[in-house]
Each structure stands twice: as C-alpha cells, then as structure tokens.
Coordinates of C-alpha atoms and ligand atoms in Angstrom, one line a residue:
X1 CA -5.2 -19.6 4.4
X2 CA -7.2 -17.0 6.3
X3 CA -10.2 -15.5 4.3
X4 CA -8.7 -12.0 4.5
X5 CA -5.3 -10.6 4.2
X6 CA -4.7 -8.8 7.4
X7 CA -2.2 -6.1 8.3
X8 CA -1.8 -7.5 12.1
X9 CA -2.8 -4.0 13.3
X10 CA -5.9 -5.0 15.1
X11 CA -7.8 -1.9 14.9
X12 CA -7.0 -1.4 11.1
X13 CA -7.9 -4.8 10.4
X14 CA -11.4 -4.1 12.2
X15 CA -11.9 -0.8 10.3
X16 CA -11.2 -2.7 7.0
X17 CA -13.9 -5.5 7.8
X18 CA -11.2 -8.0 8.6
X19 CA -8.5 -7.1 6.2
X20 CA -7.7 -7.0 2.5
X21 CA -10.0 -9.2 0.4
X22 CA -7.9 -11.9 -1.3
X23 CA -7.1 -11.7 -5.0
X24 CA -7.5 -7.9 -5.1
X25 CA -5.4 -4.7 -5.7
X26 CA -5.1 -2.3 -3.0
X27 CA -3.3 1.2 -2.6
X28 CA -1.7 2.8 0.3
X29 CA -1.2 6.6 -0.7
X30 CA 0.1 9.6 1.1
X31 CA 3.0 12.2 0.9
X32 CA 6.6 11.2 1.7
X33 CA 7.3 10.3 5.2
X34 CA 3.8 9.8 6.3
X35 CA 4.3 6.0 7.0
X36 CA 3.5 4.1 4.1
X37 CA 6.5 1.9 3.9
X38 CA 6.1 0.9 7.4
X39 CA 2.4 0.2 6.9
X40 CA 3.2 -2.0 3.9
X41 CA 5.9 -3.7 5.8
X42 CA 3.3 -4.7 8.5
X43 CA 1.2 -6.2 5.9
X44 CA 4.2 -8.1 4.6
X45 CA 5.3 -9.4 8.1
X46 CA 1.7 -10.6 8.8
X47 CA 1.6 -12.6 5.6
X48 CA 4.9 -14.1 6.4
X49 CA 4.0 -15.0 9.8
X50 CA 1.0 -16.9 8.4
X51 CA 3.1 -18.9 6.3
X52 CA 2.1 -17.1 3.3
X53 CA 4.8 -16.4 0.4
X54 CA 5.4 -12.7 0.4
X55 CA 7.3 -10.6 -2.1
X56 CA 8.2 -7.0 -1.2
X57 CA 9.3 -5.0 -4.4
X58 CA 11.2 -1.9 -3.4
X59 CA 12.3 0.7 -5.9
X60 CA 13.8 3.1 -3.3
X61 CA 15.7 0.9 -0.7
X62 CA 18.5 -1.5 -1.1
X63 CA 19.4 -4.6 1.0
X64 CA 21.4 -2.7 3.6
X65 CA 19.3 0.3 4.3
X66 CA 15.9 -2.0 4.4
X67 CA 17.7 -4.2 6.9
X68 CA 18.9 -1.1 8.9
X69 CA 15.3 0.3 8.9
X70 CA 12.5 -2.2 8.6
X71 CA 14.3 -5.2 10.3
X72 CA 14.5 -3.3 13.5
X73 CA 10.7 -3.2 14.1
X74 CA 9.5 -5.7 16.6
X75 CA 6.9 -6.9 14.2
X76 CA 9.6 -8.0 11.8
X77 CA 11.0 -10.2 14.2
X78 CA 11.4 -13.8 13.2
X79 CA 9.7 -13.1 9.8
X80 CA 12.1 -10.5 8.0
X81 CA 14.1 -13.4 6.5
X82 CA 10.9 -15.1 5.3
X83 CA 10.0 -12.2 3.2
X84 CA 11.1 -12.2 -0.3
X85 CA 12.8 -8.8 -0.6
X86 CA 13.4 -7.5 -4.2
X87 CA 15.3 -4.3 -4.7
X88 CA 14.6 -3.0 -8.2
X89 CA 15.4 0.1 -10.2
X90 CA 12.9 0.7 -12.9
X91 CA 14.6 1.6 -16.3
X92 CA 12.2 2.5 -19.2
X93 CA 14.4 0.6 -21.6
X94 CA 13.2 -2.7 -19.9
X95 CA 9.5 -1.9 -20.1
X96 CA 9.3 -0.2 -23.3
X97 CA 7.5 -0.9 -25.7
X98 CA 4.9 -2.0 -23.1
X99 CA 3.4 -5.2 -23.9
X100 CA 1.7 -7.9 -21.6
X101 CA 4.4 -10.2 -22.6
X102 CA 7.1 -7.8 -21.4
X103 CA 5.3 -7.2 -18.1
X104 CA 5.0 -10.9 -17.4
X105 CA 8.6 -11.7 -18.3
X106 CA 9.9 -8.8 -16.1
X107 CA 7.9 -9.8 -13.1
X108 CA 8.6 -13.4 -13.5
X109 CA 12.5 -12.7 -13.7
X110 CA 12.2 -10.2 -10.8
X111 CA 10.1 -12.5 -8.5
X112 CA 12.2 -15.6 -9.2
X113 CA 9.1 -17.7 -7.8
X114 CA 6.2 -18.9 -9.8
X115 CA 3.1 -16.9 -9.7
X116 CA 0.9 -19.7 -8.4
X117 CA 3.1 -19.9 -5.2
X118 CA 2.7 -16.2 -4.3
X119 CA 0.2 -15.0 -1.8
X120 CA 1.1 -11.3 -1.2
X121 CA 2.9 -8.8 -3.2
X122 CA 3.9 -5.1 -2.2
X123 CA 5.0 -2.7 -4.9
X124 CA 6.7 0.2 -3.1
X125 CA 6.5 2.5 -5.0
X126 CA 4.4 2.5 -8.1
X127 CA 5.3 6.1 -8.3
X128 CA 8.7 5.2 -9.7
X129 CA 7.0 3.4 -12.4
X130 CA 4.8 6.2 -13.3
X131 CA 7.8 8.4 -13.3
X132 CA 9.6 6.0 -15.7
X133 CA 6.7 5.5 -18.0
X134 CA 6.0 9.4 -17.9
X135 CA 2.7 9.0 -19.6
X136 CA -0.6 8.4 -17.9
X137 CA -2.1 6.3 -20.5
X138 CA 0.9 3.9 -20.4
X139 CA 1.0 3.9 -16.7
X140 CA -2.7 2.9 -16.7
X141 CA -2.1 0.3 -19.1
X142 CA 1.0 -1.2 -17.1
X143 CA -0.9 -1.2 -13.9
X144 CA -4.0 -2.7 -15.6
X145 CA -1.8 -5.6 -16.9
X146 CA -0.4 -6.1 -13.5
X147 CA -3.8 -6.3 -11.9
X148 CA -4.8 -8.9 -14.5
X149 CA -1.9 -11.0 -13.5
X150 CA -2.6 -10.7 -9.9
X151 CA -6.2 -12.1 -10.5
X152 CA -4.8 -14.7 -12.7
X153 CA -2.4 -15.9 -10.1
X154 CA -4.7 -15.2 -7.1
X155 CA -2.4 -13.0 -5.6
X156 CA -3.3 -10.0 -3.1
X157 CA -1.4 -6.9 -3.8
X158 CA -0.6 -3.6 -2.0
X159 CA 0.7 -0.8 -4.2
X160 CA 2.4 2.0 -2.4
X161 CA 1.9 5.5 -4.1
X162 CA 3.5 8.8 -3.0
X163 CA 0.8 11.5 -3.3
X164 CA 2.0 14.8 -4.8
X165 CA 2.1 17.7 -2.5
X166 CA -0.2 19.5 -5.4
X167 CA -2.1 18.2 -8.2
X168 CA -3.9 15.0 -9.2
X169 CA -3.3 11.6 -7.9
X170 CA -2.5 9.0 -10.7
X171 CA -5.1 6.6 -12.0
X172 CA -4.0 3.7 -9.5
X173 CA -6.8 4.6 -7.2
X174 CA -9.5 4.0 -10.0
X175 CA -8.2 0.4 -10.6
X176 CA -7.8 -1.0 -7.1
X177 CA -10.3 -2.4 -4.8
X178 CA -9.2 -0.4 -1.8
X179 CA -7.7 2.9 -1.2
X180 CA -6.1 3.7 2.2
X181 CA -5.0 7.5 2.7
X182 CA -2.3 8.5 5.2
X183 CA -2.2 12.1 5.9
X184 CA -1.1 14.7 8.2
X185 CA -4.2 16.9 9.7
X186 CA -3.8 20.1 11.6
X187 CA -5.3 20.0 14.8
X188 CA -5.5 22.6 17.9
X189 CA -2.5 20.9 19.4
X190 CA -0.4 20.7 16.1
X191 CA -0.3 18.1 13.5
X192 CA -1.6 14.6 13.7
X193 CA -1.1 11.7 11.3
X194 CA -4.4 10.2 10.5
X195 CA -5.6 7.3 8.2
X196 CA -8.8 7.2 6.1
X197 CA -10.1 4.3 4.0
X198 CA -11.3 6.2 0.9
X199 CA -12.9 3.0 -0.3
X200 CA -13.1 -0.7 -0.2
X201 CA -15.5 -2.6 -2.3
X202 CA -17.9 -5.0 -1.0
X203 CA -17.3 -3.4 2.7
X204 CA -18.9 -0.8 4.7
X205 CA -16.1 1.4 6.0
X206 CA -16.0 4.3 8.5
X207 CA -15.4 7.6 6.6
X208 CA -13.7 9.4 9.4
X209 CA -9.9 10.2 9.9
X210 CA -8.3 7.7 12.4
X211 CA -5.5 9.1 14.3
X212 CA -2.3 7.1 14.4
X213 CA 1.3 7.5 15.6
X214 CA 4.4 5.9 14.4
X215 CA 6.7 4.7 17.3
X216 CA 9.3 2.0 17.6
X217 CA 6.5 -0.6 17.4
X218 CA 5.5 0.7 14.0
X219 CA 2.1 2.0 13.2
X220 CA -0.1 2.5 16.3
X221 CA -3.8 3.3 15.6
X222 CA -5.0 5.8 18.5
X223 CA -8.4 5.9 20.0
X224 CA -11.3 8.0 18.6
X225 CA -11.4 10.0 15.2
X226 CA -10.7 13.5 14.0
X227 CA -13.5 15.7 12.6
X228 CA -13.2 19.0 10.9
X229 CA -14.2 22.1 12.9
X230 CA -17.3 23.5 11.3
X231 CA -19.1 22.2 8.3
X232 CA -19.5 23.4 4.8
X233 CA -22.9 21.4 4.5
X234 CA -25.6 20.8 6.9
X235 CA -28.0 17.9 6.5
X236 CA -31.8 18.9 6.7
X237 CA -34.6 16.4 6.5
X238 CA -38.0 16.6 4.6
Ligands
ATP301 N1 11.4 3.9 15.2 C1 10.6 5.0 14.9 N2 10.0 5.8 16.0 C2 9.1 6.7 15.5 N3 9.0 7.2 14.3 C3 9.5 6.5 13.4 C4 10.3 5.4 13.5 N4 10.7 5.0 12.1 C5 10.4 5.9 11.5 N5 9.4 6.9 12.1 C6 8.8 7.9 11.3 O1 8.0 7.2 10.0 C7 8.4 8.2 9.1 C8 8.6 7.4 7.7 O2 7.8 6.4 7.4 P1 7.8 5.6 6.1 O3 9.2 5.2 5.8 O4 6.6 4.6 6.1 O5 7.3 6.8 5.2 P2 7.0 6.7 3.5 O6 5.6 7.3 3.8 O7 7.1 5.5 3.0 O8 7.7 7.8 3.1 P3 8.5 7.9 1.5 O9 7.3 8.2 0.7 O10 9.5 8.9 1.6 O11 9.1 6.7 1.2 C9 9.6 8.9 9.3 O12 9.4 10.2 8.9 C10 9.5 9.0 10.8 O13 8.9 10.1 11.4
MG302 MG1 8.4 4.7 1.8

C-alpha cells in the first residue's frame, strides 16, 4: 500500500506533500454545494483504484441518487462498485447514551467488514452526527472515540463537515491531522471556488487559496493562487 492516501488529483496531492498521512483523521469543510462530496468521492475512488478497502458513509444520499450523481464522474469508472457505500440515517436513540462500546458496535454493524481490513473511511457528513447529538461536548466525545478506533485499526479517515454560513465551526477541526477548507471567494470577475489547506501535521503546506473548478471530470485544480487585494498588516524587518 502506498505511503500516502492520495486523492488522485495530482496538484492537490502535491500540495498535501503526497496525500493524506496513513492512520490519521482528516477534515474537508465548506458550505453547502461547494464540492465536499465530490472531493471525498475522488479520494474514495483513488483508494479503490489502488485495491484498498474503502467505506463511504453517507448520511444524506441514498443508493439511487448516489448512483445518479457520483457514478457518472469519469474518475468513478470501474471503481464505483468496489467502494462499500453505506447509506445511513443517524438517530439519537441508537447512539445515546454515548459509550465507547456503543460507537464500536454501531460502526461494526454499519461497516459489515472487520476493522483490520478497512483502509479508508469517509464520513459524509459529520454535521448530521453533530445535529443528532445536539451537544458540543457529546459530539467531541463521539469523534474522539471514532478517532481512537481509526488509530487502533490503522484506518485513514476523511470527515466531511458542512461549515455554517455564520458562527463557529465544530471541534472536529481540533481533533484531525489536516483541514481542507473549500470556499467561494469574490474576485473582480465574480466568484471563484478556492481550496486552502488550513493545517496538516508534519507537512509544510502553502497557505494560499488555490482556485478550482467543478466540471464533468470532477474537481479540477486551476493554475496560480488567489491573494487578497490590500493588506491589513505589513511586514517590517528589524
Ligand atoms: N457535472 C458537473 N459539472 C459541473 N459542476 C458540477 C457537476 N456536478 C456537480 N457540480 C457542482 O458541484 C456542486 C456540488 O458539489 P458537492 O455535492 O460536492 O457539494 P457539497 O459541498 O457536498 O454540498 P452539500 O453540503 O450540500 O452536500 C454543485 O453545486 C454544482 O455546482
Ligand atoms: Mg455533500
């Protein structure tokens, strides 16, 4: 198995220092419609293409609309059916009271595959878990338990989170090894989708906004980067 868990999007993998580090938790965050699911699907497809065991947990899609949506992308060709899609609805009554055992059991039943055999897991989206638990402390506990599980079984995970239009992000960002932020930036020409790696442990990453488009091919990273016009701070030496 390759050292890094790549997205299969060359420029993005390069920016990440080769891909996501194995046995870590990672987060893709951004507003609704920005491209989180498509990006996560690229990552799932790349794993499957490499013969890895990939589980995609979706709380919002179902079998039919997922096929009608994600299966159509060329990067899914030949690998869609190799991915273990799991369409779930999170109901508080199955997770409360929240204990480690309950989370383990729930995940085992949902995956239907032994933890040791799993290489990549996508959780799209953890916002539904957050809403179901309706308590930041409980939510943090839940994702910490899931992160522990990931380390125990040497799984690399990608969490997808919907960023609120206003207000604070949840605590997922504090627990994960890397945060990939997808955003819509205003430019002179209008709006531009752009990606920014907010953090990645052990790797020096560029801090710039990297423009991307979504096309029939999926996520396409564009050349160059976006900088703000005008600065709030100026660097002076000495
Ligand atoms: N074939 C395509 N060609 C061009 N753009 C597309 C295509 N398919 C989807 N898109 C764009 O991708 C966007 C949705 O991307 P995606 O489903 O990854 O969003 P998301 O961030 O997961 O949103 P949500 O939070 O609602 O789940 C759409 O708004 C659309 O603009
Ligand atoms: Mg989505």
